[in-house]
């Protein structure tokens, strides 16, 4: 059933769910508005559903359709960004999302999304914590076996530390990087890792 581009207005009729043998439904490029009727979930033989370029604000729980025939064009709605609506239309099982600029693109999950953002964050921070522990242990062993330099060398290091501290700022957590404190280094490195982790997750 292809009713696309017919300037049809109003809401999509509930009775369309009575067409139990329907496999192909195109209602795109019209002026339908409001919520898509729940009766569409009863169309179990549906293989293609295209609803883009309307004013549809709500979708029922239409699960992923069989993509073996129409592939990426199987399920298309206005779920893209930027959205024509105040809130982005939620459609987790759509194969293509169209936006306010009438650009349509496949909705493909990234590897991180497939793995789960929570799982990714947990693995990332666990790995980072282990790396921090290894780094602290390595620093401790290096400090333990480090020999004292002569006074001139020590003076050069002190001047370098003062210059670095003036650039970093005395109140910054990164000021610990110019100290010999293993705990301070751990705090600074942990802070840096948390900031990087937040950026990655976002």
Tab-separated table of C-alpha atoms in Angstrom:
chain	number	residue	atom	x	y	z
A	1	UNK	CA	0.000	0.000	0.000
A	2	UNK	CA	1.689	3.191	-1.216
A	3	UNK	CA	-0.022	6.429	-0.174
A	4	UNK	CA	3.110	8.564	-0.135
A	5	UNK	CA	3.240	12.164	-1.361
A	6	UNK	CA	-0.550	12.669	-1.456
A	7	UNK	CA	-0.879	15.641	0.903
A	8	UNK	CA	-2.950	13.534	3.282
A	9	UNK	CA	-3.739	15.210	6.606
A	10	UNK	CA	-4.972	14.265	10.041
A	11	UNK	CA	-4.076	11.168	12.001
A	12	UNK	CA	-3.283	7.754	10.575
A	13	UNK	CA	-6.521	5.719	10.804
A	14	UNK	CA	-6.684	2.983	13.413
A	15	UNK	CA	-8.410	0.696	10.916
A	16	UNK	CA	-5.189	0.258	8.971
A	17	UNK	CA	-4.267	-2.384	11.519
A	18	UNK	CA	-7.069	-4.572	10.161
A	19	UNK	CA	-5.109	-5.192	6.958
A	20	UNK	CA	-3.502	-8.293	8.411
A	21	UNK	CA	-1.813	-9.358	5.168
A	22	UNK	CA	-0.182	-5.991	4.559
A	23	UNK	CA	3.549	-6.287	3.847
A	24	UNK	CA	4.335	-2.876	2.331
A	25	UNK	CA	3.159	0.464	3.759
A	26	UNK	CA	4.391	3.853	2.608
A	27	UNK	CA	2.765	6.905	4.190
A	28	UNK	CA	5.738	9.227	3.743
A	29	UNK	CA	5.684	12.826	2.454
A	30	UNK	CA	2.195	13.640	3.671
A	31	UNK	CA	0.865	15.791	6.514
A	32	UNK	CA	-0.109	13.087	9.002
A	33	UNK	CA	0.136	14.262	12.596
A	34	UNK	CA	-0.111	12.934	16.127
A	35	UNK	CA	0.582	9.410	17.273
A	36	UNK	CA	0.809	6.354	15.051
A	37	UNK	CA	-2.027	3.966	16.061
A	38	UNK	CA	-1.208	0.926	18.164
A	39	UNK	CA	-2.967	-1.225	15.580
A	40	UNK	CA	0.166	-1.096	13.393
A	41	UNK	CA	1.837	-3.461	15.847
A	42	UNK	CA	-0.661	-6.133	14.740
A	43	UNK	CA	0.675	-6.113	11.172
A	44	UNK	CA	2.941	-9.092	11.740
A	45	UNK	CA	3.672	-9.601	8.031
A	46	UNK	CA	4.873	-6.048	7.510
A	47	UNK	CA	8.226	-5.890	5.713
A	48	UNK	CA	8.431	-2.179	4.904
A	49	UNK	CA	7.153	0.837	6.828
A	50	UNK	CA	8.034	4.389	5.768
A	51	UNK	CA	6.582	7.302	7.736
A	52	UNK	CA	9.110	10.098	7.154
A	53	UNK	CA	8.272	13.713	6.267
A	54	UNK	CA	5.092	13.868	8.339
A	55	UNK	CA	4.324	15.440	11.720
A	56	UNK	CA	4.197	12.204	13.663
A	57	UNK	CA	5.088	12.784	17.298
A	58	UNK	CA	4.748	9.310	18.811
A	59	UNK	CA	5.321	5.736	17.690
A	60	UNK	CA	3.990	2.491	19.196
A	61	UNK	CA	6.395	-0.300	20.102
A	62	UNK	CA	7.014	-1.485	16.564
A	63	UNK	CA	9.867	-3.936	16.818
A	64	UNK	CA	12.556	-4.469	14.226
A	65	UNK	CA	11.113	-5.575	10.902
A	66	UNK	CA	12.611	-8.223	8.664
A	67	UNK	CA	15.353	-6.447	6.699
A	68	UNK	CA	16.102	-9.290	4.305
A	69	UNK	CA	14.002	-7.836	1.463
A	70	UNK	CA	14.177	-4.035	1.669
A	71	UNK	CA	17.390	-3.897	3.692
A	72	UNK	CA	18.214	-0.455	5.125
A	73	UNK	CA	14.997	1.118	3.759
A	74	UNK	CA	12.793	-1.202	5.816
A	75	UNK	CA	11.685	1.148	8.603
A	76	UNK	CA	11.992	4.922	8.087
A	77	UNK	CA	10.724	7.772	10.311
A	78	UNK	CA	11.620	11.364	11.280
A	79	UNK	CA	13.863	10.282	14.176
A	80	UNK	CA	16.934	12.188	12.998
A	81	UNK	CA	18.789	15.157	14.496
A	82	UNK	CA	18.180	18.080	14.212
A	83	UNK	CA	14.535	17.259	14.759
A	84	UNK	CA	11.476	19.069	13.472
A	85	UNK	CA	9.911	18.494	16.900
A	86	UNK	CA	10.674	19.912	20.348
A	87	UNK	CA	11.772	16.421	21.381
A	88	UNK	CA	13.505	13.924	19.119
A	89	UNK	CA	11.193	11.136	17.977
A	90	UNK	CA	12.295	7.906	19.656
A	91	UNK	CA	12.577	4.941	17.303
A	92	UNK	CA	15.187	2.409	18.445
A	93	UNK	CA	14.280	-0.110	15.725
A	94	UNK	CA	14.198	2.251	12.757
A	95	UNK	CA	16.671	1.438	10.009
A	96	UNK	CA	16.795	5.017	8.671
A	97	UNK	CA	16.217	8.329	10.456
A	98	UNK	CA	15.357	11.566	8.625
A	99	UNK	CA	15.922	15.006	10.154
A	100	UNK	CA	14.604	18.558	9.819
A	101	UNK	CA	16.906	19.173	6.852
A	102	UNK	CA	15.301	16.224	5.027
A	103	UNK	CA	18.573	14.335	5.248
A	104	UNK	CA	18.117	10.618	5.850
A	105	UNK	CA	20.812	8.324	7.148
A	106	UNK	CA	21.046	4.726	8.385
A	107	UNK	CA	20.645	4.310	12.123
A	108	UNK	CA	23.567	2.095	13.029
A	109	UNK	CA	24.783	1.498	16.533
A	110	UNK	CA	28.454	1.990	17.270
A	111	UNK	CA	30.534	-0.731	18.862
A	112	UNK	CA	30.338	1.140	22.160
A	113	UNK	CA	26.533	1.306	21.946
A	114	UNK	CA	26.308	-2.407	21.160
A	115	UNK	CA	28.588	-3.223	24.082
A	116	UNK	CA	26.651	-0.900	26.370
A	117	UNK	CA	27.776	2.486	27.655
A	118	UNK	CA	27.653	1.294	31.255
A	119	UNK	CA	29.774	-1.755	30.502
A	120	UNK	CA	32.218	0.322	28.486
A	121	UNK	CA	32.593	2.860	31.298
A	122	UNK	CA	33.128	0.092	33.875
A	123	UNK	CA	35.782	-1.642	31.759
A	124	UNK	CA	37.480	1.667	30.950
A	125	UNK	CA	37.771	2.781	34.564
A	126	UNK	CA	38.806	-0.682	35.742
A	127	UNK	CA	41.570	-0.729	33.144
A	128	UNK	CA	42.587	2.799	34.041
A	129	UNK	CA	42.747	1.925	37.751
A	130	UNK	CA	45.009	-1.041	37.001
A	131	UNK	CA	47.276	1.167	34.888
A	132	UNK	CA	47.447	3.708	37.704
A	133	UNK	CA	48.452	1.001	40.166
A	134	UNK	CA	51.173	-0.232	37.824
A	135	UNK	CA	52.386	3.317	37.279
A	136	UNK	CA	52.521	4.060	41.019
A	137	UNK	CA	54.394	0.827	41.694
A	138	UNK	CA	56.859	1.595	38.930
A	139	UNK	CA	57.366	5.143	40.240
A	140	UNK	CA	57.918	3.839	43.744
A	141	UNK	CA	60.551	1.358	42.596
A	142	UNK	CA	62.293	4.032	40.526
A	143	UNK	CA	62.309	6.446	43.471
A	144	UNK	CA	63.640	3.768	45.768
A	145	UNK	CA	66.639	3.071	43.555
A	146	UNK	CA	67.175	6.621	42.331
A	147	UNK	CA	70.477	8.150	43.351
A	148	UNK	CA	70.791	11.668	44.630
A	149	UNK	CA	72.184	14.095	42.054
A	150	UNK	CA	74.807	16.674	42.808
A	151	UNK	CA	73.795	20.082	44.148
A	152	UNK	CA	74.000	21.764	40.764
A	153	UNK	CA	71.767	19.177	39.149
A	154	UNK	CA	69.334	19.441	42.017
A	155	UNK	CA	69.262	23.206	41.597
A	156	UNK	CA	68.364	22.838	37.907
A	157	UNK	CA	65.509	20.503	38.746
A	158	UNK	CA	64.244	22.867	41.401
A	159	UNK	CA	64.231	25.804	38.996
A	160	UNK	CA	62.429	23.674	36.380
A	161	UNK	CA	59.835	22.633	38.926
A	162	UNK	CA	59.202	26.248	39.919
A	163	UNK	CA	58.713	27.262	36.300
A	164	UNK	CA	56.310	24.351	35.654
A	165	UNK	CA	54.387	25.171	38.833
A	166	UNK	CA	54.011	28.810	37.770
A	167	UNK	CA	52.444	27.653	34.483
A	168	UNK	CA	50.196	24.980	35.999
A	169	UNK	CA	49.051	26.980	39.010
A	170	UNK	CA	49.640	26.228	42.673
A	171	UNK	CA	45.974	25.389	43.318
A	172	UNK	CA	45.686	22.971	40.393
A	173	UNK	CA	45.559	19.259	41.091
A	174	UNK	CA	48.138	18.869	38.306
A	175	UNK	CA	50.690	20.652	40.501
A	176	UNK	CA	51.322	17.236	42.028
A	177	UNK	CA	53.150	16.302	38.824
A	178	UNK	CA	56.122	18.457	39.906
A	179	UNK	CA	56.408	16.824	43.333
A	180	UNK	CA	58.075	13.596	44.445
A	181	UNK	CA	54.915	12.400	46.211
A	182	UNK	CA	53.670	9.078	44.875
A	183	UNK	CA	50.237	9.790	46.341
A	184	UNK	CA	50.172	13.180	44.659
A	185	UNK	CA	51.017	11.651	41.321
A	186	UNK	CA	48.259	9.096	41.806
A	187	UNK	CA	45.721	11.852	42.500
A	188	UNK	CA	46.795	13.869	39.461
A	189	UNK	CA	46.842	10.872	37.118
A	190	UNK	CA	43.465	9.649	38.411
A	191	UNK	CA	41.938	13.087	37.851
A	192	UNK	CA	43.322	13.206	34.328
A	193	UNK	CA	41.988	9.732	33.582
A	194	UNK	CA	38.526	10.578	34.913
A	195	UNK	CA	38.335	13.676	32.741
A	196	UNK	CA	39.409	11.753	29.651
A	197	UNK	CA	36.953	8.970	30.496
A	198	UNK	CA	34.050	11.412	30.795
A	199	UNK	CA	34.913	12.905	27.409
A	200	UNK	CA	35.064	9.440	25.826
A	201	UNK	CA	31.730	8.316	27.277
A	202	UNK	CA	29.989	11.554	26.291
